[in-house]
């Protein structure tokens, strides 16, 4: 049977799990804002530019950073957020109204 070269479309209303390309391990972190799945992304694995929800600045392609998502939503694309590592570490010390990611 010949192979179909047409892209497969996901079912409407359902987002497919898209694995992160980082070779590092995912860890669980608990904080006052809940449990989070966290993965460090080395600069060599970062191919896109992202906006950090902690400082609202850009994370350029090729810059090491952290990807975090709620532990209850294992790998949900809509819930993943890319953070500068220092911004992720300081998220509990920021004042109210500073979080733009929720």
Coordinates of C-alpha atoms in Angstrom, one line a residue:
X1 CA 0.0 0.0 0.0
X2 CA 1.5 3.4 -0.9
X3 CA 2.3 5.9 1.8
X4 CA 0.1 9.0 2.2
X5 CA 2.0 12.2 2.1
X6 CA -0.9 14.3 3.3
X7 CA -0.5 15.7 6.8
X8 CA -2.8 14.1 9.4
X9 CA -5.1 16.6 11.0
X10 CA -5.9 16.3 14.7
X11 CA -9.5 15.8 15.8
X12 CA -11.2 19.2 16.3
X13 CA -11.2 20.3 19.9
X14 CA -8.4 18.0 20.9
X15 CA -4.7 19.0 21.1
X16 CA -2.2 16.3 20.5
X17 CA 0.7 15.8 22.9
X18 CA 3.8 17.3 21.3
X19 CA 7.0 16.1 23.0
X20 CA 9.7 18.5 24.0
X21 CA 13.0 18.0 22.1
X22 CA 15.2 18.5 25.1
X23 CA 17.4 15.6 26.2
X24 CA 17.2 16.6 29.8
X25 CA 14.9 14.9 32.3
X26 CA 11.6 16.3 33.5
X27 CA 11.3 16.9 37.2
X28 CA 8.3 17.7 39.5
X29 CA 8.6 20.9 41.6
X30 CA 6.1 21.8 44.4
X31 CA 5.5 25.4 45.4
X32 CA 2.8 27.6 46.8
X33 CA 1.3 27.8 43.4
X34 CA 1.0 24.0 43.0
X35 CA 2.9 21.1 41.5
X36 CA 4.7 21.7 38.2
X37 CA 6.4 19.5 35.7
X38 CA 9.7 21.4 34.8
X39 CA 12.3 20.8 32.1
X40 CA 15.5 22.7 31.5
X41 CA 16.1 23.4 27.9
X42 CA 19.7 23.8 26.8
X43 CA 20.4 26.6 24.3
X44 CA 21.3 24.0 21.6
X45 CA 17.7 22.6 21.7
X46 CA 16.0 26.0 21.6
X47 CA 15.0 26.8 18.0
X48 CA 12.2 29.4 18.6
X49 CA 11.7 32.7 20.3
X50 CA 9.4 32.7 23.4
X51 CA 8.0 35.4 25.7
X52 CA 8.8 34.8 29.4
X53 CA 5.6 35.1 31.5
X54 CA 7.7 36.2 34.5
X55 CA 9.3 39.3 33.0
X56 CA 7.4 39.6 29.7
X57 CA 10.7 39.8 27.8
X58 CA 11.7 37.6 24.9
X59 CA 13.7 34.4 25.3
X60 CA 15.7 34.4 22.0
X61 CA 16.2 31.2 20.0
X62 CA 19.4 29.4 21.2
X63 CA 19.1 30.7 24.8
X64 CA 18.8 28.2 27.6
X65 CA 15.6 28.4 29.6
X66 CA 12.9 26.4 31.5
X67 CA 9.6 24.9 30.3
X68 CA 7.0 24.4 33.0
X69 CA 3.4 23.1 33.0
X70 CA 0.9 22.0 35.7
X71 CA 1.7 18.4 36.8
X72 CA -2.0 17.5 36.4
X73 CA -1.8 18.4 32.7
X74 CA 1.0 16.1 31.6
X75 CA 2.5 17.7 28.5
X76 CA -0.5 19.8 27.5
X77 CA 0.6 22.2 24.8
X78 CA -1.8 24.9 26.0
X79 CA -0.4 24.8 29.5
X80 CA 3.4 24.9 28.7
X81 CA 5.2 28.1 29.4
X82 CA 8.8 29.0 28.6
X83 CA 10.6 30.9 31.3
X84 CA 14.0 32.5 31.9
X85 CA 15.5 30.3 34.6
X86 CA 15.9 33.2 37.1
X87 CA 12.3 34.3 36.5
X88 CA 11.0 30.7 37.2
X89 CA 13.0 30.6 40.4
X90 CA 11.6 34.1 41.5
X91 CA 8.0 33.5 40.6
X92 CA 7.0 33.1 44.3
X93 CA 8.6 36.4 45.2
X94 CA 6.8 38.5 42.7
X95 CA 3.9 40.7 43.8
X96 CA 0.2 40.2 42.9
X97 CA -0.8 41.2 39.5
X98 CA 2.7 40.5 38.0
X99 CA 1.8 37.0 36.7
X100 CA 0.7 37.2 33.1
X101 CA 0.6 33.5 32.3
X102 CA -2.7 32.4 33.9

